[in-house]
Amino acid sequence: MPYKFTFDLSKISRFFFKEIATVSYQRGMHKKVGRTIHEVIRRFKIQEATGLNLSDVVLLLEDFMEIQARNFLERERFVQTRKRALFLPHCSRKYMDSRCEAMFDPDIPSYICAHCSSDCLINQAVSSAEKKGYDVYVLPGGSCVPKILKNKHYEGVVGVSCGEEIKLGGGMLKSMGIAGQAVPLVKNGCANTSFNLETLFSIL
Ligand code: SF4
């Protein structure tokens, strides 16, 4: 289920995400969070930068931290996998209309990127992941994931999506015994969503 609010963290300093990773590690390993979330929100002026109310920011950051903590915990198992897939959200394509030259294959189901725009996030993610041997899917929605996983029997999966979808997907991977890693969107919505490519490249 998507968030009930829209957000855009794409202009927030990289140090913010490093701080989230550090705090998440502490959370996963030592189970102590205390007032850390509120301190991070205040230090990086997240409310001022996004216009979100405090409860929405806290929900967002708690999800970010849960995702980071799971990434840490799953990392060792993930790096030992061989057959891997990357799931990308179609809403991060540069264009959502006919200017996007990707073909949609309903049998998979996935968009097949035609690499029409060098500055398209999806193009860059697809190219990098395929070089590393990943099967890449550009999905119109999270409901496509179970069908692909049942047909392909992957050992490891990297998912890029909004935090709520990642949490749902994480439960599915766990029940299927698949090692997962995830990259949360830093800007949500129905179109022009974005994720951090550096974060994705460090995970692949
Ligand atoms: S690079 Fe790929 S995903 Fe991006 S707009 Fe072109 S065909 Fe669509």
GROMACS .gro file of C-alpha atoms and ligand atoms in nm:
model
  212
    1MET     CA    1   0.000   0.000   0.000
    2PRO     CA    2   0.154   0.338  -0.094
    3TYR     CA    3   0.201   0.623   0.154
    4LYS     CA    4  -0.095   0.858   0.202
    5PHE     CA    5   0.135   1.155   0.147
    6THR     CA    6   0.389   1.257  -0.117
    7PHE     CA    7   0.749   1.337  -0.037
    8ASP     CA    8   1.066   1.452  -0.208
    9LEU     CA    9   1.397   1.393  -0.031
   10SER     CA   10   1.600   1.409  -0.350
   11LYS     CA   11   1.757   1.746  -0.255
   12ILE     CA   12   1.854   1.638   0.098
   13SER     CA   13   2.226   1.605   0.173
   14ARG     CA   14   2.391   1.266   0.119
   15PHE     CA   15   2.511   1.293   0.480
   16PHE     CA   16   2.149   1.249   0.589
   17PHE     CA   17   2.131   0.907   0.427
   18LYS     CA   18   2.468   0.811   0.576
   19GLU     CA   19   2.334   0.910   0.916
   20ILE     CA   20   2.024   0.697   0.857
   21ALA     CA   21   2.246   0.401   0.767
   22THR     CA   22   2.452   0.446   1.083
   23VAL     CA   23   2.148   0.479   1.308
   24SER     CA   24   1.986   0.179   1.140
   25TYR     CA   25   2.293  -0.029   1.204
   26GLN     CA   26   2.274   0.065   1.572
   27ARG     CA   27   1.905  -0.021   1.570
   28GLY     CA   28   1.959  -0.359   1.411
   29MET     CA   29   2.258  -0.454   1.623
   30HIS     CA   30   2.187  -0.292   1.956
   31LYS     CA   31   1.809  -0.228   1.954
   32LYS     CA   32   1.850   0.127   2.076
   33VAL     CA   33   1.693   0.417   1.896
   34GLY     CA   34   1.580   0.651   2.173
   35ARG     CA   35   1.529   1.004   2.047
   36THR     CA   36   1.766   0.959   1.753
   37ILE     CA   37   1.499   0.994   1.483
   38HIS     CA   38   1.386   1.330   1.615
   39GLU     CA   39   1.747   1.450   1.642
   40VAL     CA   40   1.818   1.353   1.279
   41ILE     CA   41   1.500   1.527   1.160
   42ARG     CA   42   1.596   1.844   1.347
   43ARG     CA   43   1.963   1.839   1.243
   44PHE     CA   44   1.890   1.799   0.872
   45LYS     CA   45   1.586   2.032   0.879
   46ILE     CA   46   1.377   1.764   0.707
   47GLN     CA   47   1.042   1.920   0.791
   48GLU     CA   48   1.149   2.259   0.656
   49ALA     CA   49   1.290   2.099   0.338
   50THR     CA   50   0.991   1.877   0.263
   51GLY     CA   51   0.693   2.055   0.414
   52LEU     CA   52   0.582   1.726   0.571
   53ASN     CA   53   0.433   1.715   0.918
   54LEU     CA   54   0.632   1.550   1.197
   55SER     CA   55   0.435   1.223   1.212
   56ASP     CA   56   0.478   1.166   0.835
   57VAL     CA   57   0.853   1.236   0.856
   58VAL     CA   58   0.888   1.000   1.152
   59LEU     CA   59   0.698   0.725   0.965
   60LEU     CA   60   0.918   0.775   0.659
   61LEU     CA   61   1.241   0.763   0.856
   62GLU     CA   62   1.134   0.464   1.061
   63ASP     CA   63   1.071   0.280   0.733
   64PHE     CA   64   1.409   0.393   0.596
   65MET     CA   65   1.580   0.263   0.908
   66GLU     CA   66   1.394  -0.066   0.904
   67ILE     CA   67   1.498  -0.115   0.540
   68GLN     CA   68   1.862  -0.030   0.616
   69ALA     CA   69   1.864  -0.263   0.917
   70ARG     CA   70   1.723  -0.547   0.706
   71ASN     CA   71   1.984  -0.478   0.437
   72PHE     CA   72   2.258  -0.514   0.698
   73LEU     CA   73   2.112  -0.833   0.838
   74GLU     CA   74   2.057  -0.991   0.494
   75ARG     CA   75   2.380  -0.871   0.333
   76GLU     CA   76   2.599  -1.168   0.412
   77ARG     CA   77   2.345  -1.414   0.273
   78PHE     CA   78   2.279  -1.194  -0.031
   79VAL     CA   79   2.644  -1.167  -0.142
   80GLN     CA   80   2.661  -1.547  -0.158
   81THR     CA   81   2.374  -1.567  -0.410
   82ARG     CA   82   2.436  -1.622  -0.779
   83LYS     CA   83   2.104  -1.599  -0.961
   84ARG     CA   84   1.978  -1.247  -0.896
   85ALA     CA   85   1.706  -1.008  -1.010
   86LEU     CA   86   1.658  -0.633  -0.983
   87PHE     CA   87   1.306  -0.491  -0.963
   88LEU     CA   88   1.269  -0.126  -1.064
   89PRO     CA   89   0.956   0.094  -1.052
   90HIS     CA   90   0.825   0.207  -1.392
   91CYS     CA   91   0.736   0.548  -1.241
   92SER     CA   92   1.110   0.634  -1.230
   93ARG     CA   93   1.128   0.634  -1.611
   94LYS     CA   94   1.226   0.973  -1.754
   95TYR     CA   95   0.906   0.977  -1.956
   96MET     CA   96   0.572   0.819  -1.872
   97ASP     CA   97   0.423   0.879  -2.217
   98SER     CA   98   0.507   0.770  -2.573
   99ARG     CA   99   0.850   0.939  -2.552
  100CYS     CA  100   0.957   0.638  -2.343
  101GLU     CA  101   1.051   0.381  -2.604
  102ALA     CA  102   1.030   0.085  -2.367
  103MET     CA  103   0.807  -0.202  -2.481
  104PHE     CA  104   0.578  -0.358  -2.224
  105ASP     CA  105   0.576  -0.738  -2.221
  106PRO     CA  106   0.259  -0.852  -2.037
  107ASP     CA  107   0.379  -1.213  -2.023
  108ILE     CA  108   0.669  -1.132  -1.789
  109PRO     CA  109   0.524  -0.869  -1.691
  110SER     CA  110   0.784  -0.591  -1.737
  111TYR     CA  111   0.881  -0.290  -1.945
  112ILE     CA  112   1.188  -0.360  -2.157
  113CYS     CA  113   1.401  -0.043  -2.158
  114ALA     CA  114   1.509   0.069  -2.507
  115HIS     CA  115   1.783   0.297  -2.365
  116CYS     CA  116   1.647   0.602  -2.546
  117SER     CA  117   1.768   0.858  -2.288
  118SER     CA  118   2.113   0.850  -2.133
  119ASP     CA  119   2.000   1.056  -1.831
  120CYS     CA  120   1.704   0.830  -1.749
  121LEU     CA  121   1.742   0.669  -1.403
  122ILE     CA  122   1.595   0.343  -1.525
  123ASN     CA  123   1.832   0.329  -1.821
  124GLN     CA  124   2.136   0.378  -1.594
  125ALA     CA  125   2.013   0.122  -1.341
  126VAL     CA  126   1.928  -0.137  -1.608
  127SER     CA  127   2.264  -0.098  -1.786
  128SER     CA  128   2.468  -0.130  -1.468
  129ALA     CA  129   2.273  -0.425  -1.327
  130GLU     CA  130   2.274  -0.621  -1.654
  131LYS     CA  131   2.654  -0.581  -1.675
  132LYS     CA  132   2.670  -0.748  -1.334
  133GLY     CA  133   2.455  -1.038  -1.450
  134TYR     CA  134   2.119  -0.937  -1.302
  135ASP     CA  135   1.788  -1.003  -1.471
  136VAL     CA  136   1.618  -0.663  -1.459
  137TYR     CA  137   1.244  -0.595  -1.444
  138VAL     CA  138   1.079  -0.254  -1.473
  139LEU     CA  139   0.749  -0.318  -1.303
  140PRO     CA  140   0.414  -0.144  -1.341
  141GLY     CA  141   0.329  -0.247  -0.982
  142GLY     CA  142   0.424  -0.465  -0.687
  143SER     CA  143   0.156  -0.722  -0.778
  144CYS     CA  144   0.383  -0.844  -1.063
  145VAL     CA  145   0.650  -0.962  -0.819
  146PRO     CA  146   0.497  -1.296  -0.702
  147LYS     CA  147   0.445  -1.417  -1.061
  148ILE     CA  148   0.807  -1.345  -1.156
  149LEU     CA  149   0.947  -1.502  -0.841
  150LYS     CA  150   0.741  -1.818  -0.886
  151ASN     CA  151   0.856  -1.861  -1.247
  152LYS     CA  152   1.224  -1.776  -1.212
  153HIS     CA  153   1.345  -1.912  -0.875
  154TYR     CA  154   1.594  -1.637  -0.792
  155GLU     CA  155   1.835  -1.672  -0.500
  156GLY     CA  156   1.878  -1.297  -0.446
  157VAL     CA  157   1.657  -0.996  -0.524
  158VAL     CA  158   1.719  -0.621  -0.510
  159GLY     CA  159   1.405  -0.410  -0.501
  160VAL     CA  160   1.366  -0.036  -0.557
  161SER     CA  161   1.034   0.097  -0.437
  162CYS     CA  162   0.859   0.308  -0.176
  163GLY     CA  163   0.914   0.201   0.185
  164GLU     CA  164   0.572   0.046   0.234
  165GLU     CA  165   0.601  -0.172  -0.077
  166ILE     CA  166   0.951  -0.277   0.027
  167LYS     CA  167   0.823  -0.392   0.364
  168LEU     CA  168   0.552  -0.601   0.196
  169GLY     CA  169   0.802  -0.743  -0.053
  170GLY     CA  170   1.047  -0.823   0.226
  171GLY     CA  171   0.789  -1.049   0.390
  172MET     CA  172   0.730  -1.227   0.059
  173LEU     CA  173   1.102  -1.286   0.001
  174LYS     CA  174   1.142  -1.417   0.355
  175SER     CA  175   0.859  -1.668   0.308
  176MET     CA  176   1.023  -1.789  -0.016
  177GLY     CA  177   1.373  -1.813   0.132
  178ILE     CA  178   1.514  -1.546  -0.105
  179ALA     CA  179   1.786  -1.309   0.017
  180GLY     CA  180   1.678  -0.948  -0.034
  181GLN     CA  181   1.827  -0.602  -0.051
  182ALA     CA  182   1.627  -0.284  -0.100
  183VAL     CA  183   1.662   0.078  -0.204
  184PRO     CA  184   1.379   0.310  -0.094
  185LEU     CA  185   1.256   0.585  -0.324
  186VAL     CA  186   1.367   0.933  -0.217
  187LYS     CA  187   1.077   1.089  -0.412
  188ASN     CA  188   0.742   0.917  -0.440
  189GLY     CA  189   0.430   0.982  -0.648
  190CYS     CA  190   0.272   0.843  -0.965
  191ALA     CA  191   0.543   0.978  -1.200
  192ASN     CA  192   0.898   1.118  -1.191
  193THR     CA  193   0.980   0.924  -0.877
  194SER     CA  194   1.348   0.891  -0.797
  195PHE     CA  195   1.600   0.681  -0.609
  196ASN     CA  196   1.969   0.724  -0.537
  197LEU     CA  197   2.178   0.557  -0.805
  198GLU     CA  198   2.493   0.554  -0.589
  199THR     CA  199   2.302   0.366  -0.319
  200LEU     CA  200   2.177   0.116  -0.576
  201PHE     CA  201   2.524   0.066  -0.730
  202SER     CA  202   2.671   0.002  -0.384
  203ILE     CA  203   2.414  -0.272  -0.325
  204LEU     CA  204   2.430  -0.451  -0.663
  205SF4     S1  205   1.574   0.508  -2.121
  205SF4    FE1  206   1.436   0.327  -2.112
  205SF4     S2  207   1.296   0.362  -1.940
  205SF4    FE2  208   1.401   0.556  -1.983
  205SF4     S3  209   1.258   0.669  -2.111
  205SF4    FE3  210   1.397   0.554  -2.251
  205SF4     S4  211   1.307   0.352  -2.291
  205SF4    FE4  212   1.194   0.450  -2.121
   0.00000   0.00000   0.00000
